[in-house]
Backbone as JSON, one array per atom type, in Angstrom:
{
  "sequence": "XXXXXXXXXXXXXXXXXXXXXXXXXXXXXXXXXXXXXXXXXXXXXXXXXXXXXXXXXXXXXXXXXXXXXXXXXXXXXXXXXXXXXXXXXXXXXXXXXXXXXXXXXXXXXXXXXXXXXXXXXXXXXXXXXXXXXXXXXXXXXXXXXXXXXXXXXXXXXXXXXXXXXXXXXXXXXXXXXXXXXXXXXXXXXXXXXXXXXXXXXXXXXXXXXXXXXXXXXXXXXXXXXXXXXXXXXXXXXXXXXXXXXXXXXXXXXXXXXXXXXXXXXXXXX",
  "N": [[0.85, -1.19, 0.0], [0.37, 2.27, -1.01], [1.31, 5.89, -0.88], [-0.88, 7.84, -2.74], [-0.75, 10.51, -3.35], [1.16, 12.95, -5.27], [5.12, 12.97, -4.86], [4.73, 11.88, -2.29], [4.38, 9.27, -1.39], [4.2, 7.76, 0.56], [4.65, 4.39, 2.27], [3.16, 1.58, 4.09], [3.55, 1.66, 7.46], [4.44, 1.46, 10.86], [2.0, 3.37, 12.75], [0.8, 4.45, 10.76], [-2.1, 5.27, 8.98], [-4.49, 4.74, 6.42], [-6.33, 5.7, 3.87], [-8.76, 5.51, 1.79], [-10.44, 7.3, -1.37], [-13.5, 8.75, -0.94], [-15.98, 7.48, -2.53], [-18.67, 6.9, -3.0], [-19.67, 9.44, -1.89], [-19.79, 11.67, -4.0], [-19.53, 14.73, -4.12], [-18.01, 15.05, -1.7], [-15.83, 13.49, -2.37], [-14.85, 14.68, -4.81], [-13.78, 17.16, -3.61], [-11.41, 15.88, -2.18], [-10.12, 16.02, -4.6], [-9.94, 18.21, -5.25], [-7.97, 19.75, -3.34], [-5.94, 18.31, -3.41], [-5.28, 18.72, -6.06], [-4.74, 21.52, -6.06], [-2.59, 21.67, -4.43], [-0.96, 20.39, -6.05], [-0.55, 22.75, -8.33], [0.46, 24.98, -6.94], [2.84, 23.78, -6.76], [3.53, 24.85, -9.18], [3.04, 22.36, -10.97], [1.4, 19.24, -13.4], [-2.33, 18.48, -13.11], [-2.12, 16.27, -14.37], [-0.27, 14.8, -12.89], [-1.18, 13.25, -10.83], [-2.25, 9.93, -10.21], [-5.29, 8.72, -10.24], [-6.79, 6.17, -8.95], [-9.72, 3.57, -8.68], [-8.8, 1.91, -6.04], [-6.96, 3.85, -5.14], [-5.66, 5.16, -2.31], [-4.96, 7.84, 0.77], [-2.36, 9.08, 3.28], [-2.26, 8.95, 6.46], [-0.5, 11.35, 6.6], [-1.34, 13.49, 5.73], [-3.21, 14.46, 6.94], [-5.32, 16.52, 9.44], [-4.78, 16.15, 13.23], [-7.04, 16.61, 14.37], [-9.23, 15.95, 12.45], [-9.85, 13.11, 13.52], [-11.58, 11.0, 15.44], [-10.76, 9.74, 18.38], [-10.96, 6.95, 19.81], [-10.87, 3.81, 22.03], [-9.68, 1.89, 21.06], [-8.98, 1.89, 18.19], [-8.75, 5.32, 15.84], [-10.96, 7.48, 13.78], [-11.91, 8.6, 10.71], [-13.15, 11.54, 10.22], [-16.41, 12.46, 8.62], [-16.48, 14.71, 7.38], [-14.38, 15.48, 7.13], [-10.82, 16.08, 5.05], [-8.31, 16.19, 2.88], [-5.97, 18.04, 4.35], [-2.72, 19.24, 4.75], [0.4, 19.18, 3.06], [3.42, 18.69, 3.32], [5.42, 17.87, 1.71], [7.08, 17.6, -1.58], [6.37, 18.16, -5.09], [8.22, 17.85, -7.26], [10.28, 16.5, -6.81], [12.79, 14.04, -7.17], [13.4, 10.48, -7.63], [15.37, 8.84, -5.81], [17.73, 6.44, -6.46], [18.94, 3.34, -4.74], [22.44, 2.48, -4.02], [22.71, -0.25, -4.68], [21.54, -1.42, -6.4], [23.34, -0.72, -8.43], [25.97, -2.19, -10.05], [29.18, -4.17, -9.4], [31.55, -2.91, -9.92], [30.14, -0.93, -11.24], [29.58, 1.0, -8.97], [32.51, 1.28, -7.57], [33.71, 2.72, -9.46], [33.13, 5.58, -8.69], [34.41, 5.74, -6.46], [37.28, 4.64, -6.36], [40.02, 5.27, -7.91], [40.57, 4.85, -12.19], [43.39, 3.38, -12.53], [43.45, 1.86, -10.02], [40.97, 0.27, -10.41], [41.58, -1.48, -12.91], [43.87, -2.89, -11.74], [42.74, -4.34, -9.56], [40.52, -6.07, -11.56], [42.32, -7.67, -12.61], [43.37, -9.28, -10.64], [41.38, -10.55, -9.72], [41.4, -11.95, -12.34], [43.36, -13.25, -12.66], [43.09, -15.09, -9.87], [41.29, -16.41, -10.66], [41.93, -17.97, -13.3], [43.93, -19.09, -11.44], [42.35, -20.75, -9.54], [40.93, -22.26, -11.88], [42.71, -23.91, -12.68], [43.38, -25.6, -10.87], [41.05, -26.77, -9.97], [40.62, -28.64, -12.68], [43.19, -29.72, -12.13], [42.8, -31.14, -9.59], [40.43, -32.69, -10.64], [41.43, -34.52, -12.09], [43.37, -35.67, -10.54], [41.35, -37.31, -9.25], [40.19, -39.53, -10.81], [42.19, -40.7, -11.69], [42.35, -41.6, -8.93], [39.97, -43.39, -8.74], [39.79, -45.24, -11.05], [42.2, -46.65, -10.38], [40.72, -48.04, -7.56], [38.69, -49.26, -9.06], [40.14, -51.1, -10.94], [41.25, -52.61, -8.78], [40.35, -53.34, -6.76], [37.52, -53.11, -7.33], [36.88, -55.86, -8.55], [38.17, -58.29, -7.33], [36.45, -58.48, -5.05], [33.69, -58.39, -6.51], [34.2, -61.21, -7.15], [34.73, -62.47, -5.04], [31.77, -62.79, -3.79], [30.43, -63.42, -5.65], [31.71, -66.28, -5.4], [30.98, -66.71, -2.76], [28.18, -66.65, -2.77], [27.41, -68.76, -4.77], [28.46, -71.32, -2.98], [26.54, -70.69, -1.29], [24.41, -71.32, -2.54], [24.39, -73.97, -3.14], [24.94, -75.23, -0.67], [22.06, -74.33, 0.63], [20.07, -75.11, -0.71], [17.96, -77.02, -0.58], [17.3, -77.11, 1.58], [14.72, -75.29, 2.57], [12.68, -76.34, 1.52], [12.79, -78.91, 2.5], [12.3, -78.4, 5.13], [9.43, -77.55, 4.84], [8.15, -79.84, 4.16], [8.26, -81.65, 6.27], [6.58, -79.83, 7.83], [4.29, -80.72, 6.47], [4.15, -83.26, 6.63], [3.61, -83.46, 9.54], [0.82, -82.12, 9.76], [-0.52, -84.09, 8.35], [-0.4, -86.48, 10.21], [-1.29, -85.07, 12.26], [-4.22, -84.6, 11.28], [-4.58, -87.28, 10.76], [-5.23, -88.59, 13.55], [-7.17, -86.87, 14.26], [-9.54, -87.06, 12.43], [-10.0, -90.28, 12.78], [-10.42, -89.83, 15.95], [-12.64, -88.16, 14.89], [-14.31, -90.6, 13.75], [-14.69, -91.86, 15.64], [-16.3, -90.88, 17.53], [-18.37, -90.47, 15.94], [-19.45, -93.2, 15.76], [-20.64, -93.75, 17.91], [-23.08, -94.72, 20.37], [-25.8, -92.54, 21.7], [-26.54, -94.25, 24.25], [-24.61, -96.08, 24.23], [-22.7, -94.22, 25.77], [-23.26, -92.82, 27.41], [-23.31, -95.82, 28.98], [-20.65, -96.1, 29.18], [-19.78, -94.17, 30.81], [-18.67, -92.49, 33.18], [-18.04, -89.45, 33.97], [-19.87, -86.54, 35.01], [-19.67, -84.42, 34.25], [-19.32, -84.94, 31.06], [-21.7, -84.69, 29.06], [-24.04, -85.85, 26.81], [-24.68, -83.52, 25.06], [-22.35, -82.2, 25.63], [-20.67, -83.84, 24.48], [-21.26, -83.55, 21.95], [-20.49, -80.89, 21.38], [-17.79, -81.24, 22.03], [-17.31, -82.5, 19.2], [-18.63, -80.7, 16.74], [-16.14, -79.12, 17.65], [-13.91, -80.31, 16.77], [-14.41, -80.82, 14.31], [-14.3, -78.59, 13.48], [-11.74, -78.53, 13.87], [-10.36, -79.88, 12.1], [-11.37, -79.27, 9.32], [-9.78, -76.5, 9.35], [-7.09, -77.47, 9.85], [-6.77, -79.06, 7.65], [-6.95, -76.89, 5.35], [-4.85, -75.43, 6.46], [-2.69, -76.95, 5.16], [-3.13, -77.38, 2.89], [-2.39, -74.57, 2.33], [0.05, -74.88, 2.65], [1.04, -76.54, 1.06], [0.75, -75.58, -0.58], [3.09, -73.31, -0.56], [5.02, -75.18, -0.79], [5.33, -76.31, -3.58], [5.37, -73.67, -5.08], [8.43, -72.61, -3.91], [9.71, -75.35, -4.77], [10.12, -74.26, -7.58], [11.58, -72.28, -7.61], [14.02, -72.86, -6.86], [14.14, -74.66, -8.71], [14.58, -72.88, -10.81], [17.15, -71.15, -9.81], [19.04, -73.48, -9.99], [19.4, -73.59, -12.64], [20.12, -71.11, -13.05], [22.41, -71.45, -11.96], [23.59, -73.41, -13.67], [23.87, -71.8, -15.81], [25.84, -69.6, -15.1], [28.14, -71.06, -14.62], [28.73, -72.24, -16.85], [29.17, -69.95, -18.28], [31.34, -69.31, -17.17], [33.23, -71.37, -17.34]],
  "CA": [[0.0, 0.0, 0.0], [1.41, 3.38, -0.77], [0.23, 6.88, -0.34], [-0.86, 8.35, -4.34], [-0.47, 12.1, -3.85], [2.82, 13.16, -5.78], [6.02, 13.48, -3.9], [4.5, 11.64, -0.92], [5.08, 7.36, -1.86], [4.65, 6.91, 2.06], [3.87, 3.01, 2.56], [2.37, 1.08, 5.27], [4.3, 1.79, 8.43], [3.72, 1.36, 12.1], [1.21, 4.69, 13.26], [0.46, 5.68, 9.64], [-2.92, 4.68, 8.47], [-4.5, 4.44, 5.13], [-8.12, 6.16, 3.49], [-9.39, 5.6, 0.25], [-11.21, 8.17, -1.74], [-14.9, 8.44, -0.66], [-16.53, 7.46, -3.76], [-19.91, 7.34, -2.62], [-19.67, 10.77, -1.89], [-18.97, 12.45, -5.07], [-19.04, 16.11, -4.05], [-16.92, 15.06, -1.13], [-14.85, 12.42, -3.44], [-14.04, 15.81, -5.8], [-13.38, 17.61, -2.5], [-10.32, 15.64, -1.97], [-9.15, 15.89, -5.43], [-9.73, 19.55, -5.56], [-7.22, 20.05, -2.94], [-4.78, 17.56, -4.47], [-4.62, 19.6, -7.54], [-4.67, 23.03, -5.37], [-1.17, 21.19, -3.84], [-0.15, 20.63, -7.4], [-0.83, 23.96, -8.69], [1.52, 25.54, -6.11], [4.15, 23.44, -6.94], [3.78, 24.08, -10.43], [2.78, 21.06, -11.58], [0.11, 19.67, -13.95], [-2.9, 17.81, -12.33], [-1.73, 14.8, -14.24], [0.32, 14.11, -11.84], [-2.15, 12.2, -9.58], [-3.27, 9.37, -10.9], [-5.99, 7.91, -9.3], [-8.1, 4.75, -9.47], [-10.98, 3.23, -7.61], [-8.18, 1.62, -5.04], [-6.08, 4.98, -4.38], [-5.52, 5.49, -1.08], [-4.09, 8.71, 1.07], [-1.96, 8.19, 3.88], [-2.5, 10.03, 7.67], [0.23, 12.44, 7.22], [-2.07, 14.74, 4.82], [-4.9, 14.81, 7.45], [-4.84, 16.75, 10.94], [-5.19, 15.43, 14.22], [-8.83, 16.99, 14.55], [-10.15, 15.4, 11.47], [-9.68, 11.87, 13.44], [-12.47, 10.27, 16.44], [-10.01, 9.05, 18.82], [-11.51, 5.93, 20.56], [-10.11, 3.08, 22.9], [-9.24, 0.62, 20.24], [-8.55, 2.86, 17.05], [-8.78, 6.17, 15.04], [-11.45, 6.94, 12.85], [-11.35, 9.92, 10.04], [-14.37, 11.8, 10.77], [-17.14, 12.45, 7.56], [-16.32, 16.38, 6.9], [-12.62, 15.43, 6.89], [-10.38, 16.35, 4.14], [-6.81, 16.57, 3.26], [-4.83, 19.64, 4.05], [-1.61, 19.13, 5.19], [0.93, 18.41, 1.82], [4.62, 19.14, 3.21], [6.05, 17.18, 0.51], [7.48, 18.12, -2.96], [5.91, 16.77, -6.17], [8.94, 17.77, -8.14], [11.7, 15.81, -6.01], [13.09, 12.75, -8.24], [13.76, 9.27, -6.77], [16.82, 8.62, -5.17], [17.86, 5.36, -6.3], [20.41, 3.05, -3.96], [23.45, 2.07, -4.41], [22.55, -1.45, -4.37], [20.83, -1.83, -7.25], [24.68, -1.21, -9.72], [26.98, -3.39, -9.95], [30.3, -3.63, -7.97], [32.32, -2.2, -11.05], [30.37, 1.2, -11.45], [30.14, 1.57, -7.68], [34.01, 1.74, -7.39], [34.33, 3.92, -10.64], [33.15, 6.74, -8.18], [35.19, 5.68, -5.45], [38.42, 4.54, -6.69], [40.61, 5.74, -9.87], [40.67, 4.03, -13.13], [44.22, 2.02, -11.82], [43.18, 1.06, -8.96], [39.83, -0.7, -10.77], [42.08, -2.11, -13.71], [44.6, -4.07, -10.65], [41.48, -5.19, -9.19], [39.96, -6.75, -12.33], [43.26, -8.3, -13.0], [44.04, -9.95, -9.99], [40.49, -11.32, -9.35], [41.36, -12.92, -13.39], [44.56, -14.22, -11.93], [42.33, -16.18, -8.98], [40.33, -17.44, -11.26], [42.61, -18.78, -13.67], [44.36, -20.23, -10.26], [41.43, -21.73, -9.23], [40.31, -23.47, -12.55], [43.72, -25.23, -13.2], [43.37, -26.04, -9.71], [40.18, -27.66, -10.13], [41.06, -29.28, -13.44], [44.8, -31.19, -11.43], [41.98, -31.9, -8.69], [39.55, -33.42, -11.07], [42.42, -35.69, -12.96], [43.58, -37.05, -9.2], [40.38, -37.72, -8.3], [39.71, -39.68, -12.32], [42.95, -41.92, -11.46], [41.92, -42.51, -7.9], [38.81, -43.96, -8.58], [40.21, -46.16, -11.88], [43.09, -47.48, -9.6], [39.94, -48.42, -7.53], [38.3, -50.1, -9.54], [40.92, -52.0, -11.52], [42.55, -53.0, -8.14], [39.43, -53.53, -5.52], [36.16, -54.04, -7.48], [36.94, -57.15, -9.32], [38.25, -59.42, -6.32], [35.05, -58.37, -4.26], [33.29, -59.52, -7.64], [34.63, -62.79, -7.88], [34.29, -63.05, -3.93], [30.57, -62.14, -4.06], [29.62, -65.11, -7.02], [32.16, -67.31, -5.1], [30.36, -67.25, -1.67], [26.74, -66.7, -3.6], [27.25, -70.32, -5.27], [28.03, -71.55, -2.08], [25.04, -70.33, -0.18], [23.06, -71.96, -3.22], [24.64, -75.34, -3.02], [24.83, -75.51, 0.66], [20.9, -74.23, 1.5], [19.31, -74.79, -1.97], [17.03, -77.66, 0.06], [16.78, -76.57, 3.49], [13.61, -74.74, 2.23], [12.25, -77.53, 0.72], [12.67, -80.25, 3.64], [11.16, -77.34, 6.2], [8.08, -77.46, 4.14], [8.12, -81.27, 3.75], [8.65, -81.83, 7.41], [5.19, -79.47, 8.23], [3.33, -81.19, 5.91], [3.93, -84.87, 7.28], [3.37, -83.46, 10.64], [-0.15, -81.57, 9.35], [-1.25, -85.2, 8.01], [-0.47, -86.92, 11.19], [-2.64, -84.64, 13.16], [-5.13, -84.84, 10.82], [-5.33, -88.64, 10.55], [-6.05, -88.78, 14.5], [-8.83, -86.27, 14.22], [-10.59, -88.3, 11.57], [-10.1, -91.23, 13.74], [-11.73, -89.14, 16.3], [-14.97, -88.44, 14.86], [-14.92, -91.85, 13.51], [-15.15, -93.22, 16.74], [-17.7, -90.2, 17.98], [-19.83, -90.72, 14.77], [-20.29, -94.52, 15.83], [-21.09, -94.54, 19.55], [-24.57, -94.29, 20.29], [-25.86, -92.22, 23.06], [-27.29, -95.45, 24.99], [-23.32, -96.78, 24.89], [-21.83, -93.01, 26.07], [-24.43, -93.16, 28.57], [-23.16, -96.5, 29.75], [-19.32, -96.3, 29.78], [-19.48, -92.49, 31.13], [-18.49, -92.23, 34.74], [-18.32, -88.62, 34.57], [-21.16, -86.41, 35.16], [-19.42, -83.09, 32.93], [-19.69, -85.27, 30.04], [-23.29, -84.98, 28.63], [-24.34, -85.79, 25.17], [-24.33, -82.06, 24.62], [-20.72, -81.56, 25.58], [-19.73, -84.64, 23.75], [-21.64, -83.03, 20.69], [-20.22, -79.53, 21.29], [-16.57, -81.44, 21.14], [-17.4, -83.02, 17.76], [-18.29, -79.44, 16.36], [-15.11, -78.05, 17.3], [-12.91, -81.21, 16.01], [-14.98, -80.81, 12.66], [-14.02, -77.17, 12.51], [-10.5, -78.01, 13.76], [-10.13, -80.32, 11.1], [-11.07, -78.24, 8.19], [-8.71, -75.59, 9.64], [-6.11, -77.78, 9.5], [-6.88, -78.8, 5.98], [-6.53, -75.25, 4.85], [-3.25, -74.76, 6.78], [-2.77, -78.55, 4.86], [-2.94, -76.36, 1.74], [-1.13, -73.52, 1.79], [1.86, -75.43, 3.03], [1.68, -77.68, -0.24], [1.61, -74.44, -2.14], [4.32, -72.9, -0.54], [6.53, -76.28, -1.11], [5.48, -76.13, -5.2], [6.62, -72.07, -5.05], [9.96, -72.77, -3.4], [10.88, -75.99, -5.28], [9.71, -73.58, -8.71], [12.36, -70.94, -7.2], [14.88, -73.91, -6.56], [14.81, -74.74, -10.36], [15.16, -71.73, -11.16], [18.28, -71.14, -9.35], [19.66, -74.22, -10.19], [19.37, -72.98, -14.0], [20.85, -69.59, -13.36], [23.79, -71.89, -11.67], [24.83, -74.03, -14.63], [24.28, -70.64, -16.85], [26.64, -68.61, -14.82], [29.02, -72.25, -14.62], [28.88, -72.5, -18.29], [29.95, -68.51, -18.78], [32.55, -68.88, -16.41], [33.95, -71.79, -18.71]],
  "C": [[0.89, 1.25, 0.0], [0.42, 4.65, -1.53], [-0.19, 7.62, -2.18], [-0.81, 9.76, -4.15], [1.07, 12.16, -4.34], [3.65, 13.56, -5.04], [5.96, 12.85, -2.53], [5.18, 10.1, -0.65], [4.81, 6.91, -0.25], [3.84, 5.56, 1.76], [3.82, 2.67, 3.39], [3.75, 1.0, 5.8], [3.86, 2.05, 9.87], [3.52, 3.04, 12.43], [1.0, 4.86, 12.04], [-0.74, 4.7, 9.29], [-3.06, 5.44, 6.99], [-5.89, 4.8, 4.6], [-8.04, 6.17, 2.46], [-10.48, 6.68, -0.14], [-12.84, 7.86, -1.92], [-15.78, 8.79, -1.95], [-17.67, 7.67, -4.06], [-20.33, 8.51, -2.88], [-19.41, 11.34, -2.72], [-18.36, 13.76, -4.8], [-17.7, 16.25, -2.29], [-15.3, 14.05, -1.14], [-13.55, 14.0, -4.3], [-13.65, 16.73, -4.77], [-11.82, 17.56, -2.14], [-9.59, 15.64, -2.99], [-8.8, 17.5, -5.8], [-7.95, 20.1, -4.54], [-5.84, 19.27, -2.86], [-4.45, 18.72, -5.11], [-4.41, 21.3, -6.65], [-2.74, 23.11, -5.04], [-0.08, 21.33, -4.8], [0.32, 21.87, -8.56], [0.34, 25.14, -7.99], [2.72, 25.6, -6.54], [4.43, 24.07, -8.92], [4.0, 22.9, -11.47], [1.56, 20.97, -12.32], [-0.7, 18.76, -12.97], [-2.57, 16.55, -12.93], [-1.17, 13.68, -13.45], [-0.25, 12.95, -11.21], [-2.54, 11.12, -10.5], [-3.6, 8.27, -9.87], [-6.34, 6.96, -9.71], [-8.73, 4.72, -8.2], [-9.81, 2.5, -6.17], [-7.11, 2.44, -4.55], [-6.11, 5.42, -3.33], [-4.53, 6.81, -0.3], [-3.53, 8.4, 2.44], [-2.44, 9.38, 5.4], [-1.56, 11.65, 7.84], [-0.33, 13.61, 6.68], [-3.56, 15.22, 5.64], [-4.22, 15.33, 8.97], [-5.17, 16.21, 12.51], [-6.82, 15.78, 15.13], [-9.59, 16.65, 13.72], [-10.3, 13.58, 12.19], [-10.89, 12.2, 15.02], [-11.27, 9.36, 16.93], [-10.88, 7.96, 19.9], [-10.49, 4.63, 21.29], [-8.96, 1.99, 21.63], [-8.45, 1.49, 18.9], [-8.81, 4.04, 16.77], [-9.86, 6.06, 13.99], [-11.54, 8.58, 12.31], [-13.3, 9.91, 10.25], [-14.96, 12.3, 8.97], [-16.58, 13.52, 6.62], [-14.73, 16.27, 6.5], [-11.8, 15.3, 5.12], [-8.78, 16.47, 3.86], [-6.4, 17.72, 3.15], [-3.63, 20.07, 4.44], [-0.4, 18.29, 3.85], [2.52, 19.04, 2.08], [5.85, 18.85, 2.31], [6.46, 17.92, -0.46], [7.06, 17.7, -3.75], [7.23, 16.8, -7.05], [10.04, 17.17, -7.84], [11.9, 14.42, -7.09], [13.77, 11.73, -6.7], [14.88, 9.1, -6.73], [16.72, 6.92, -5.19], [19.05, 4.44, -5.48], [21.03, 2.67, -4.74], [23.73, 0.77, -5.17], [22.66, -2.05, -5.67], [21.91, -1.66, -8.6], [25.26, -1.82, -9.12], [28.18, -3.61, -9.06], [31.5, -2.68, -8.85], [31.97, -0.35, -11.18], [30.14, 1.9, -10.48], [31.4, 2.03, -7.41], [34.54, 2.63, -8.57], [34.06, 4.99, -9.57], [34.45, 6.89, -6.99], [37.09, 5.74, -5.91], [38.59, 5.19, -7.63], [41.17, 4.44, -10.59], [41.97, 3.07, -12.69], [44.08, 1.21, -11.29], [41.88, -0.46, -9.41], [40.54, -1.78, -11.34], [43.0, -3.49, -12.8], [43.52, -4.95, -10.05], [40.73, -6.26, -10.13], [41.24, -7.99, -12.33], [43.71, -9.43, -12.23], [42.74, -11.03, -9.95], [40.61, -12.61, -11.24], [42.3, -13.73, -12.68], [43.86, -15.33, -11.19], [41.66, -16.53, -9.73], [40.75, -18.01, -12.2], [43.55, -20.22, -12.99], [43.74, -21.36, -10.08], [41.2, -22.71, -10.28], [41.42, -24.57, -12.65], [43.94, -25.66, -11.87], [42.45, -27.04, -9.52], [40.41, -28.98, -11.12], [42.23, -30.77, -12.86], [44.13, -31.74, -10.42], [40.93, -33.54, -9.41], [40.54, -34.68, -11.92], [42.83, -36.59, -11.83], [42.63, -37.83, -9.19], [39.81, -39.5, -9.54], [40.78, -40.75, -11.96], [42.64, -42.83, -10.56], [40.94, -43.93, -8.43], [39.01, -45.38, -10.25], [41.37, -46.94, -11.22], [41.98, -48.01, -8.52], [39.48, -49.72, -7.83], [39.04, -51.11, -10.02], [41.38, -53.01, -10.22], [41.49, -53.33, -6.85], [38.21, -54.09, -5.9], [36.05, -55.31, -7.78], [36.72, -58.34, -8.41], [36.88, -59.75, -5.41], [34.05, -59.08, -5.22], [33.1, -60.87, -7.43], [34.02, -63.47, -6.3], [32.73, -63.63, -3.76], [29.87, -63.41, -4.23], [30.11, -65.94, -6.16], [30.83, -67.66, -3.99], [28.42, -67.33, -2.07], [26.27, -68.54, -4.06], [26.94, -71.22, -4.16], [27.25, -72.1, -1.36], [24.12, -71.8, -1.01], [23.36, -73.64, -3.16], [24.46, -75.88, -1.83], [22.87, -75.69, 1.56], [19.67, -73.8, 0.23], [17.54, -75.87, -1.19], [16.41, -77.79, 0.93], [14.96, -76.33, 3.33], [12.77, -75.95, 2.08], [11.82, -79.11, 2.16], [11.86, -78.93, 4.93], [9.74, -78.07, 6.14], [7.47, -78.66, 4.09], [7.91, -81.99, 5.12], [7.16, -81.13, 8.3], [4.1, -80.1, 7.83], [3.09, -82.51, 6.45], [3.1, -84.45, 8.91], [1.52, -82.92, 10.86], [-1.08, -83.41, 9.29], [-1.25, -86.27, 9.18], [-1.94, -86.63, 12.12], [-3.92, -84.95, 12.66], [-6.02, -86.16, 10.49], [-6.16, -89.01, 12.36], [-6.83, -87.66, 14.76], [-10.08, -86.85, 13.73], [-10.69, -89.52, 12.53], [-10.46, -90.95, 14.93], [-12.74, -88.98, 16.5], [-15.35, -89.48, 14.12], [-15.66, -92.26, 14.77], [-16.54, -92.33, 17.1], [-18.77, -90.35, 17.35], [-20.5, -92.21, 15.38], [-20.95, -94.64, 16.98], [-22.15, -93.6, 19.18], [-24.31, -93.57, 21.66], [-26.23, -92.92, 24.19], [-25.2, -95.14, 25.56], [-22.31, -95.57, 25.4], [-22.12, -93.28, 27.1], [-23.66, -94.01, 29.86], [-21.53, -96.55, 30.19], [-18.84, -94.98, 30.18], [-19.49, -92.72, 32.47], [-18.29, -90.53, 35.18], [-19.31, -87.66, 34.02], [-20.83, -84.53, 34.64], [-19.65, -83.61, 31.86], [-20.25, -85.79, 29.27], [-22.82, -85.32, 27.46], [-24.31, -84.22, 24.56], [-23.2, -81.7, 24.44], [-20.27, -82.49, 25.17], [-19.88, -83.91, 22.06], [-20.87, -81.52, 20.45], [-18.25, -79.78, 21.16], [-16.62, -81.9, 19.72], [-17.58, -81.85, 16.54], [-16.76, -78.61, 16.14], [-13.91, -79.07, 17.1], [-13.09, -81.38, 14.82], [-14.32, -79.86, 12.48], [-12.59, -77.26, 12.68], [-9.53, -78.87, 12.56], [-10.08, -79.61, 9.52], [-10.02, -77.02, 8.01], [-7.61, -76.44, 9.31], [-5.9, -78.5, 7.91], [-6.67, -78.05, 5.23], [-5.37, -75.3, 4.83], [-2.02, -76.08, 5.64], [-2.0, -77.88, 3.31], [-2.21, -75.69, 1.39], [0.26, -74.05, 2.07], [2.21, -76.35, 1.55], [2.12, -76.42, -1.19], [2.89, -73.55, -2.15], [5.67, -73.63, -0.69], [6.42, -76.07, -2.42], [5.97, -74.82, -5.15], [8.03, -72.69, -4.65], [10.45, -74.31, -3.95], [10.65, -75.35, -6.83], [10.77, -72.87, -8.45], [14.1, -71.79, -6.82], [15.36, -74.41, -8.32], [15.42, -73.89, -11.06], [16.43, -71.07, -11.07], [19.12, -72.26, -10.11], [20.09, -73.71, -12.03], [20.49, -72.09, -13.81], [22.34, -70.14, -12.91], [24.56, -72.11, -13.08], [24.76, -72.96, -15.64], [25.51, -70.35, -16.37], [28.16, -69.75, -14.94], [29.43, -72.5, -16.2], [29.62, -71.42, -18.74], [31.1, -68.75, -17.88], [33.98, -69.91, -17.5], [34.72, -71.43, -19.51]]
}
């Protein structure tokens, strides 16, 4: 935000507020522009100067401290209020910084032409230093790393495949007998379950009845074990399952290997 009368530019800064031209109001809209141009007129200026729009704003330093409603919280510009306070210049030109040239036509004011010319010269010097500096850096660094390789990657290489083969010869079956070893033990369980509810399927409730000496185990709770030896049967059927399919995967992943052996055995040839 910044202030539009000419000569003024103030922008938002702590204590300075900010009023836009009361548009509403026409005859007190042209009010405030009359005494704009009154400002400009002084200076000898034209009214071009100003240029407004619908979001032109003036800033507090053009208004007096009796045109404002001082209240607890804020300031407020009172209706009748107008600007009349313009200590400014419109004809003053912008003072641009320093900043904004270079470092070359800063020191033309400062220094003399010698002094610049040694300066350019030396900063070429360092930078000719530097590149062939970089350059004998970047050629060490270009041998290092080919003495490296020629002289470190290879053996690690060869190590690598050696102990790789190894592994695969040593624990190509392990997997395989695991899997082989759950499954027998799966079919075990599963044959004395079946044998189980064979026997529960045949006895009658007369002959439970008669060779039952204890008096927890009704026909209900013999029936309520037969339920959950049915369901622990099918469960283990399942688990029956995925164990066969994870032995076909892993001896599929076993051929496979074995392949990629006598390839890599054949290239080494």
């Amino acid at each position: 935000m910044r202030c539009c009368v000419p000569g003024c530019g103030q922008r938002s800064k702590k204590g300075i507020s900010f009023h836009r031209f009361p548009l509403r109001d026409q005859n007190r809209s042209q009010l405030w522009i009359d005494q704009i141009h009154a400002y400009l007129e002084k200076h000898n200026c034209e009214h071009e100067r100003l240029k407004k729009n619908t979001k032109s704003v003036l800033c507090s330093n053009h208004f007096l401290n009796s045109d404002y409603v001082i209240t607890v919280s804020c300031r407020i510009l009172k209706d009748s209020a107008y600007p009349s306070v313009f200590s400014c210049d419109p004809r003053k030109k912008k003072i641009y910084k320093l900043r904004s040239k270079t470092l070359a036509s800063r020191l033309r004011y400062i220094l003399p032409k010698m002094e610049i010319v040694e300066l350019e010269c030396t900063k070429n010097i360092s930078y000719i230093q530097d590149s062939v500096l970089e350059e004998v850096i970047k050629e060490a660094r270009i041998e290092e790393s080919m003495i490296k390789k020629s002289t470190v990657e290879e053996p690690i290489v060869e190590i690598t495949l050696e102990s790789f083969l190894e592994n695969l010869n040593k624990n190509k079956f392990t997997g395989c007998l695991s899997l082989i070893e759950e499954v027998l033990k799966l079919q075990e369980k599963i044959a004395v379950l079946e044998k189980l509810l064979f026997e529960l399927k045949s006895c009658n409730r007369s002959v439970i009845c008669e060779n039952d000496h204890c008096y927890a185990s009704t026909p209900r709770s013999l029936q309520r074990k037969l339920h959950f030896s049915q369901a622990k049967v099918i469960m283990m059927k399942e688990q029956k399952r995925n164990i066969i399919k994870k032995f076909r995967r892993s001896t599929m992943k076993v051929l496979q290997l074995q392949n990629l052996m006598k390839s890599m055995e054949k290239k080494d040839r």
